[in-house]
Coordinates of C-alpha atoms and ligand atoms in Angstrom, one line a residue:
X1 CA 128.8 82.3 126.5
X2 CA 127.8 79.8 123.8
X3 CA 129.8 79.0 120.7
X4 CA 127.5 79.7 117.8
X5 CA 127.5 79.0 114.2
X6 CA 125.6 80.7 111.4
X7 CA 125.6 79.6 107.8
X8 CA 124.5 82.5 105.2
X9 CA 125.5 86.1 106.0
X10 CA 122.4 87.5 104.1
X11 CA 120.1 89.5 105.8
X12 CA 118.7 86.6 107.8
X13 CA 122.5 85.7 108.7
X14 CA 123.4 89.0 109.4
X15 CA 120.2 90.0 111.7
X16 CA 120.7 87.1 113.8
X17 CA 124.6 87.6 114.5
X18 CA 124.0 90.9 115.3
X19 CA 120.9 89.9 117.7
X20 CA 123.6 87.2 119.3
X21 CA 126.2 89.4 119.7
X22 CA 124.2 91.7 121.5
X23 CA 123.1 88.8 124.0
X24 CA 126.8 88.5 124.3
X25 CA 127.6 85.1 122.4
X26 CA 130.8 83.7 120.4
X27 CA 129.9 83.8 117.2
X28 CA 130.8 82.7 113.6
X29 CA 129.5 83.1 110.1
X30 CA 130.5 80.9 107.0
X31 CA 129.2 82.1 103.5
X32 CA 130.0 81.4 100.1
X33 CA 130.3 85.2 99.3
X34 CA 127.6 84.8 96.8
X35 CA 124.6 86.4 97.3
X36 CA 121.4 86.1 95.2
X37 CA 118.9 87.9 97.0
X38 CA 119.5 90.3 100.1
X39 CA 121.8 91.6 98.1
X40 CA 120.0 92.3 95.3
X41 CA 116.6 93.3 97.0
X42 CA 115.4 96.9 96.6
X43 CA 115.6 97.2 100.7
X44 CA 112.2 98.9 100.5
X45 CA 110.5 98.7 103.8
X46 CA 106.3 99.5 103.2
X47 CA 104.5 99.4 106.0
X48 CA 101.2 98.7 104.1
X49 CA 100.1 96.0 101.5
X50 CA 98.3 97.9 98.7
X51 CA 96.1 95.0 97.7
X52 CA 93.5 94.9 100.5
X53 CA 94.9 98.4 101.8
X54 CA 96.2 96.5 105.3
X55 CA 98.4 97.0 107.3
X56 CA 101.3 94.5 107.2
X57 CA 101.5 91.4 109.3
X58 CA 103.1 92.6 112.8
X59 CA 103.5 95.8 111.6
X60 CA 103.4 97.7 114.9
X61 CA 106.0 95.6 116.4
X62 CA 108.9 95.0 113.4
X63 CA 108.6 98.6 112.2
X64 CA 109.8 100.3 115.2
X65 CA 112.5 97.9 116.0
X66 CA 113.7 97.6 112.6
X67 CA 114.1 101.2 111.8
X68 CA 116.1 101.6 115.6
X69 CA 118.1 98.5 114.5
X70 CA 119.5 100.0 111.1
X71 CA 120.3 103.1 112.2
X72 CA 122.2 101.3 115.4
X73 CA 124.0 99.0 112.8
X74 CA 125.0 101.6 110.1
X75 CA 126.3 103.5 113.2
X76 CA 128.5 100.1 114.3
X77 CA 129.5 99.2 110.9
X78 CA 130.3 102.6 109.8
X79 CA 128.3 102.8 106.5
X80 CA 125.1 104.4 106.1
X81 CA 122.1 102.3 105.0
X82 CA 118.9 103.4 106.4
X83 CA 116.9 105.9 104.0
X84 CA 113.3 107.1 105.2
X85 CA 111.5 107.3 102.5
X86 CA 107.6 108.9 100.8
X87 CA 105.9 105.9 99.4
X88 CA 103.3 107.7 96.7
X89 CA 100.6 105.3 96.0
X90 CA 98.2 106.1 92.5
X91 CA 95.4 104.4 93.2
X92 CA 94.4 101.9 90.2
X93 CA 90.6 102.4 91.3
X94 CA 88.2 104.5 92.7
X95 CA 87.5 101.5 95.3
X96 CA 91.2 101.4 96.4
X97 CA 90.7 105.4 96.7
X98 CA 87.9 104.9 99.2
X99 CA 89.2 102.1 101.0
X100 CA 92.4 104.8 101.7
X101 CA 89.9 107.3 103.1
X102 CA 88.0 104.8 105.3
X103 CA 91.1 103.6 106.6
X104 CA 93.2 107.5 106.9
X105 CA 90.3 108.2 109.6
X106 CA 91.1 105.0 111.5
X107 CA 93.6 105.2 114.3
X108 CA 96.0 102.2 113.8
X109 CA 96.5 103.7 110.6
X110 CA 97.6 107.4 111.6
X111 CA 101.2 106.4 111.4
X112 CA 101.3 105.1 108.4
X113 CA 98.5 106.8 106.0
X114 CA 98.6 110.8 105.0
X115 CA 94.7 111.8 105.3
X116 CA 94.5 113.1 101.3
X117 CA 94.7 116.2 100.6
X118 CA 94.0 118.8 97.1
X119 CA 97.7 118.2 96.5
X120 CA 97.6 114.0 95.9
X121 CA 93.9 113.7 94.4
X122 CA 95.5 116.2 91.7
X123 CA 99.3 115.1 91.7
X124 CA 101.6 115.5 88.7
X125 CA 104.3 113.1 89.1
X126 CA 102.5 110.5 86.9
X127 CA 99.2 109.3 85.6
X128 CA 96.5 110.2 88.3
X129 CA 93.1 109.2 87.2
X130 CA 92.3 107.8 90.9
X131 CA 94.5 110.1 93.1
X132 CA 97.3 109.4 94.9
X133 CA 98.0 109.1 98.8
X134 CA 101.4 109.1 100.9
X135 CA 102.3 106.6 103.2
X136 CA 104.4 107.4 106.5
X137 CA 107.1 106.1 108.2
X138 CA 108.5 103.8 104.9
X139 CA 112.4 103.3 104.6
X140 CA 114.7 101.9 102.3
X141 CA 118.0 100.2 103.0
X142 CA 120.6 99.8 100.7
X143 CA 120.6 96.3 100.3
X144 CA 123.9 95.6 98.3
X145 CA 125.6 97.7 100.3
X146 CA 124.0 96.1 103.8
X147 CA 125.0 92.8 102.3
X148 CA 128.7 94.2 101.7
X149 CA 129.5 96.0 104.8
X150 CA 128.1 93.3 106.9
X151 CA 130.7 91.1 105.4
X152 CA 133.3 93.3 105.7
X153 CA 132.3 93.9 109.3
X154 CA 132.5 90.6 110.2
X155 CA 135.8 89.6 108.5
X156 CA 137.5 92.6 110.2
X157 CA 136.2 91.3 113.5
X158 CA 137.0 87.5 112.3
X159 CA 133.8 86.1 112.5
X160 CA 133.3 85.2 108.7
X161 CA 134.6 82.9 106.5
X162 CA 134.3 82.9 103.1
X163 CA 133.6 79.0 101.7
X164 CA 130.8 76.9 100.8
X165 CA 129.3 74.6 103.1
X166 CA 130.5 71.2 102.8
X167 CA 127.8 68.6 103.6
X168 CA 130.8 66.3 104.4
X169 CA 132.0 68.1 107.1
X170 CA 128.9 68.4 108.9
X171 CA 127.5 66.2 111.5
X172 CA 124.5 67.3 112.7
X173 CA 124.3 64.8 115.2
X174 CA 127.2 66.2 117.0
X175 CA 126.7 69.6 115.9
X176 CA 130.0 69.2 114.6
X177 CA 131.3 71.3 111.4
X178 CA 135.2 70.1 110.4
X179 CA 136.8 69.5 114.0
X180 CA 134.8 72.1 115.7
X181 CA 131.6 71.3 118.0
X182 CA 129.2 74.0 118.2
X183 CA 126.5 74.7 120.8
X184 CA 124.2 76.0 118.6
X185 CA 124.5 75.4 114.4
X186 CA 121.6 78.1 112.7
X187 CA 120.9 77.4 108.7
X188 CA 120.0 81.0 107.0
X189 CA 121.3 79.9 103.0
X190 CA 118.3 81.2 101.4
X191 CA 116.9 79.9 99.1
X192 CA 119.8 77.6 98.5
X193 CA 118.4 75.6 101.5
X194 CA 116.3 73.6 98.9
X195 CA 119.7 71.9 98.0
X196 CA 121.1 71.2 101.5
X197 CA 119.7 68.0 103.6
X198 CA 119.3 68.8 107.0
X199 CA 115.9 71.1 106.7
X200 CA 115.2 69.4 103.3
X201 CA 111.8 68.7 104.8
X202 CA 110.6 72.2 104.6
X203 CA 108.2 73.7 102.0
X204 CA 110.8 76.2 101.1
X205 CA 110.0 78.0 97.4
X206 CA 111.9 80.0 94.9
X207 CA 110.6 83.4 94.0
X208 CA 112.4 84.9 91.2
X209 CA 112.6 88.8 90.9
X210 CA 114.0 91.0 88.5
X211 CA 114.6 94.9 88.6
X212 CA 116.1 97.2 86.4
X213 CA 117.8 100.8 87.2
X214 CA 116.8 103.5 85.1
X215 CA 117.9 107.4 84.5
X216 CA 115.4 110.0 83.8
X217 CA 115.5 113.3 83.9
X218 CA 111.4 113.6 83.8
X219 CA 110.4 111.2 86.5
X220 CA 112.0 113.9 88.7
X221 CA 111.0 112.5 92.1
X222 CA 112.5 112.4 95.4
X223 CA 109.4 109.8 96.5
X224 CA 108.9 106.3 95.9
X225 CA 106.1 105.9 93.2
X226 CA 104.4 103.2 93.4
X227 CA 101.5 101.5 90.9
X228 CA 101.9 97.6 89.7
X229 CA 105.6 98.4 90.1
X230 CA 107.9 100.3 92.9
X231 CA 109.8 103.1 91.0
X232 CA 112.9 104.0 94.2
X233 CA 114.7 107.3 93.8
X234 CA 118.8 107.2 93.9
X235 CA 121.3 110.1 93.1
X236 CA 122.2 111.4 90.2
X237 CA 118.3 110.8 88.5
X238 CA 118.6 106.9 89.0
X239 CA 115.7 105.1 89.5
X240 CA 115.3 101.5 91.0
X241 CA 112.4 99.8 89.4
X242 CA 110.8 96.4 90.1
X243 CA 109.9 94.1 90.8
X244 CA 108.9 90.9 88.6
X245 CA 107.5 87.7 90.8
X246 CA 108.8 84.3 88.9
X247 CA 107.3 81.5 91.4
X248 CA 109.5 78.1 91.1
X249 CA 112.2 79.8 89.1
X250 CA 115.4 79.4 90.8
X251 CA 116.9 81.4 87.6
X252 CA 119.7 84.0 87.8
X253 CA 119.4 85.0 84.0
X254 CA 117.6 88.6 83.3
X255 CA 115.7 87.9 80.9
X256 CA 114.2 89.9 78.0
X257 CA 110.7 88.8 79.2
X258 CA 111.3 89.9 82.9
X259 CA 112.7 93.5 81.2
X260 CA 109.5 93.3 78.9
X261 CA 107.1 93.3 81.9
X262 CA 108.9 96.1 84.3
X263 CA 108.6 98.6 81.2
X264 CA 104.9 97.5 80.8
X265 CA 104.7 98.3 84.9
X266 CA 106.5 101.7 84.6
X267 CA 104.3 102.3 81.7
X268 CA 101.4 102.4 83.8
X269 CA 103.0 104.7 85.7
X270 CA 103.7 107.5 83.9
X271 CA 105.0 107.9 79.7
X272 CA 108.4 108.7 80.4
X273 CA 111.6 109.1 78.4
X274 CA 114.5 106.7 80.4
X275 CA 117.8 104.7 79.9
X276 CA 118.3 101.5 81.4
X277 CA 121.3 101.3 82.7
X278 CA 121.3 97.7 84.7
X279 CA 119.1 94.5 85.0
X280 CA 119.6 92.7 88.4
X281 CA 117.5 89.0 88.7
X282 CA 117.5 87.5 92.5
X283 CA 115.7 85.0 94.4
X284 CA 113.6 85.4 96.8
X285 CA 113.2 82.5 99.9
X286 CA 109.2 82.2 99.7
X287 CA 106.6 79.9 101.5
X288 CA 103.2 79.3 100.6
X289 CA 101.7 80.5 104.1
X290 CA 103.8 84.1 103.6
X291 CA 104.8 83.7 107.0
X292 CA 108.6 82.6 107.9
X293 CA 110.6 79.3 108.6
X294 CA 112.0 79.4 112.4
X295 CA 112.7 76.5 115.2
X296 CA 114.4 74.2 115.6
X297 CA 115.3 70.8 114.1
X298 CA 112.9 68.1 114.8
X299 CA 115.9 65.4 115.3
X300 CA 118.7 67.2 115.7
X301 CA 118.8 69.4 119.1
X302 CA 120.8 72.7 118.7
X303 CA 120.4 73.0 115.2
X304 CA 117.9 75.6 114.2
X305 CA 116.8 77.5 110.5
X306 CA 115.8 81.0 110.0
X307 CA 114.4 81.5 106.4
X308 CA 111.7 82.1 104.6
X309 CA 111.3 86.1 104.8
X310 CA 109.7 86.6 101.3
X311 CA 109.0 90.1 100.3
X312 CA 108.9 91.8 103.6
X313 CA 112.7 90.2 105.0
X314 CA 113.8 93.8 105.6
X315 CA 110.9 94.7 107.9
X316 CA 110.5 91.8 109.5
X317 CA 114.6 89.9 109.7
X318 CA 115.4 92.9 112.7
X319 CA 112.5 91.3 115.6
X320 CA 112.7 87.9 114.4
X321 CA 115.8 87.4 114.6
X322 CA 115.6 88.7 118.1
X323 CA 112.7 86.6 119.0
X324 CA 114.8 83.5 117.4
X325 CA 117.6 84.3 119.8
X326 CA 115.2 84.5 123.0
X327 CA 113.8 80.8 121.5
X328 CA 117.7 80.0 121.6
X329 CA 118.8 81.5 124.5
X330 CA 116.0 81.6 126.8
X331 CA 113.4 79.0 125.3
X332 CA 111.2 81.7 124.7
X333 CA 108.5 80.4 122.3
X334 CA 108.2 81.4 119.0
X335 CA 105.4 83.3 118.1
X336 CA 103.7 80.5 116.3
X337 CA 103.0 81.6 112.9
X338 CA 106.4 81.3 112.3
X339 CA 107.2 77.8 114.0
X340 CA 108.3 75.1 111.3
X341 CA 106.1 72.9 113.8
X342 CA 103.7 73.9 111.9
X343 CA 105.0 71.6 109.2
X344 CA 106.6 69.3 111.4
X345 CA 103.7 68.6 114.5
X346 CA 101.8 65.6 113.9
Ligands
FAD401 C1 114.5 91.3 93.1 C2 114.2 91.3 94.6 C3 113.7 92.4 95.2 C4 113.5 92.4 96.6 N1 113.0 93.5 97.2 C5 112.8 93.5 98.5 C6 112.4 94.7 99.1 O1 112.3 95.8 98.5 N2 112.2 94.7 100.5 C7 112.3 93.6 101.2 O2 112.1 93.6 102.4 N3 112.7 92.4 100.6 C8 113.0 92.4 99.3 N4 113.4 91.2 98.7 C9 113.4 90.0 99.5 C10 114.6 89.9 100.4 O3 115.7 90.1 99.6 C11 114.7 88.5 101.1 O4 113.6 88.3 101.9 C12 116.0 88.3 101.9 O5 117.1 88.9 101.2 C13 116.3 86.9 102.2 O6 117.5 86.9 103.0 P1 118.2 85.5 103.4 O7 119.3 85.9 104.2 O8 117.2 84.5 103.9 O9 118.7 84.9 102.0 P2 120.0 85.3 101.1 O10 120.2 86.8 100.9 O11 119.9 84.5 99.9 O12 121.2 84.8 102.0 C14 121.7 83.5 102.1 C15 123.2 83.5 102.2 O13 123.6 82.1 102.3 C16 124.8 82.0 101.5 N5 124.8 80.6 101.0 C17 123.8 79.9 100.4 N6 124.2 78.6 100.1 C18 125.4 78.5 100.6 C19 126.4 77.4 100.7 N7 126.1 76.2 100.2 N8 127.6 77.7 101.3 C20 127.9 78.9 101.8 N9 127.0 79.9 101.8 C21 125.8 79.7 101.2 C22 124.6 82.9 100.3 O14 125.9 83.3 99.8 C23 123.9 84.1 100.9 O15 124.7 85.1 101.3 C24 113.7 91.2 97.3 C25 114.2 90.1 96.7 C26 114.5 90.1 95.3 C27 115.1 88.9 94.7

């Protein structure tokens, strides 16, 4: 058994303990206990990207095991987080209808895409000049509540600590954090790595997003509507709506611009009457290439990151944080899309 140290308990954090604890190993988290992003993400887990009408990257492999991997953890932790989910595309075109009906015929798509039927070409719910279409096997997790439990799971067990890192007490060299020595020392801060040396190297970005949560008694939907913006059913007529993308803007305000453009987005939508009840601004960890930061530290053996999970970190944090655990464990390689050799190999 190793002796393991994580710093961050977002969802990277998080994913990874629980991947390590499975294998068995001692660990420990440290966090600040101030989350910007998991925490503040919708949780929504869509199998496809709209755009080109694709499936996502690695689809076929994180959806399974992150859908088995909630539910297991919600079981462990006590709380329940995992929410399938309808997502109800409009199309904005007649070409993003056809590319739905040469693609519902296919076969890697038949999990994921409804073959349209009477019922979406002529659907209510909103405005419908294209017709809509369902996609299969989507989920949601209740992100602040994931980020919450996990902590409190943790404590309870005495894994966490709440504190900020403190560059002075870390020697990377030695793998040494205060008087402790480590065998392994994993960086998952976020998008707050950009202010901490040891991976400084790293492309990492900031990717600001902004939601709001709405009540409506006309939206009245129990599926995920989705057009230029997500609209996410709660209880109680709520609505999750988002999201803004803010590149380089490391900003927690809401601001009245960011509120300014989700109503334009809703507005395309449907014309409904709503409240806003909240404005939530995060950040998300982002890099250029979309793909994730994982490996290990050129210099300094045993010190590793995981970050970079973008838009998708829900669907994807589950399998690679396993896979970053084999690399750790076993020396498995990393699949290599998500290497930071790739930024680091001469
Ligand atoms: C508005 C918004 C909507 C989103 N919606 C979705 C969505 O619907 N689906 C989806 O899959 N993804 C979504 N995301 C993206 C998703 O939230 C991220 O991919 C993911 O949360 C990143 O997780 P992380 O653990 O890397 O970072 P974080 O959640 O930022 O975790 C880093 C942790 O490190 C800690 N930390 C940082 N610095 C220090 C320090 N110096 N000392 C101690 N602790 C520190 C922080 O407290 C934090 O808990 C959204 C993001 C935003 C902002």
């Amino acid at each position: 058994m190793e002796r393991i140290l994580i710093f961050g308990a977002g969802l990277a954090g998080t994913c990874l303990a629980h991947q390590l604890m499975r294998r068995g190993q001692h660990v420990h988290l440290i966090d600040s206990g101030e989350n910007h992003s998991s925490s503040i993400a919708a949780g929504m887990v869509n199998p496809m990207v709209f755009r080109r009408m694709n499936k996502s990257w690695r689809l076929d492999e994180f959806l399974p095991e992150a859908q088995a991997f909630y539910q297991e953890i919600s079981q462990e932790i006590g709380e329940e987080l995992y929410h399938p989910i309808v997502i109800r595309r409009f199309f904005s075109s007649l070409q993003e209808r056809q590319m739905w009906e040469q693609r519902q015929v296919q076969i890697e798509y038949s999990a994921y895409l409804n073959p349209l039927s009477e019922e979406d070409l002529a659907h209510q719910g909103a405005h419908n000049s294209f017709g809509s279409g369902r996609v299969k096997n989507a989920f949601w997790i209740n992100a602040a509540k994931w980020v919450e439990a996990n902590a409190a799971f943790f404590q309870r067990n005495g894994m966490l600590r709440t504190e900020a890192f403190d560059p002075n007490l870390w020697n990377p060299q030695a793998k040494t954090y205060g008087n402790i020595t480590y065998d392994k020392v994993i960086f998952c801060l976020g998008y707050q790595q950009k202010s901490e040396a040891t991976f400084s190297f790293l492309p990492l970005q900031q990717t600001k997003g902004q939601t709001l949560t709405i009540k409506s008694e006309q939206i009245q939907s129990k599926e995920s509507l989705n057009r230029k913006c997500f609209v996410l059913p709660l209880d109680n007529q709520h609505y999750r709506v988002g999201a803004t993308y803010e590149w380089n803007n490391a900003s927690l305000e809401i601001t009245e611009a960011g509120r300014n453009q989700l109503i334009e987005m809703l507005s395309s939508l449907g014309s409904y009457d709503y409240e806003i009840l909240e404005q939530k601004a995060g950040i998300r960890p982002t890099v250029l290439d979309r793909r994730p930061l994982m490996g290990e530290h050129p210099e300094y053996q045993g010190v590793y990151i995981f970050n970079g999970l973008g838009t998708k970190g829900y669907m994807m944090a589950p399998t690679l944080a396993k896979e970053l655990a084999s690399f750790m464990l076993d020396q498995k390689p990393l699949h290599p899309e998500t290497n930071i050799q790739r930024f680091t190999a001469i």
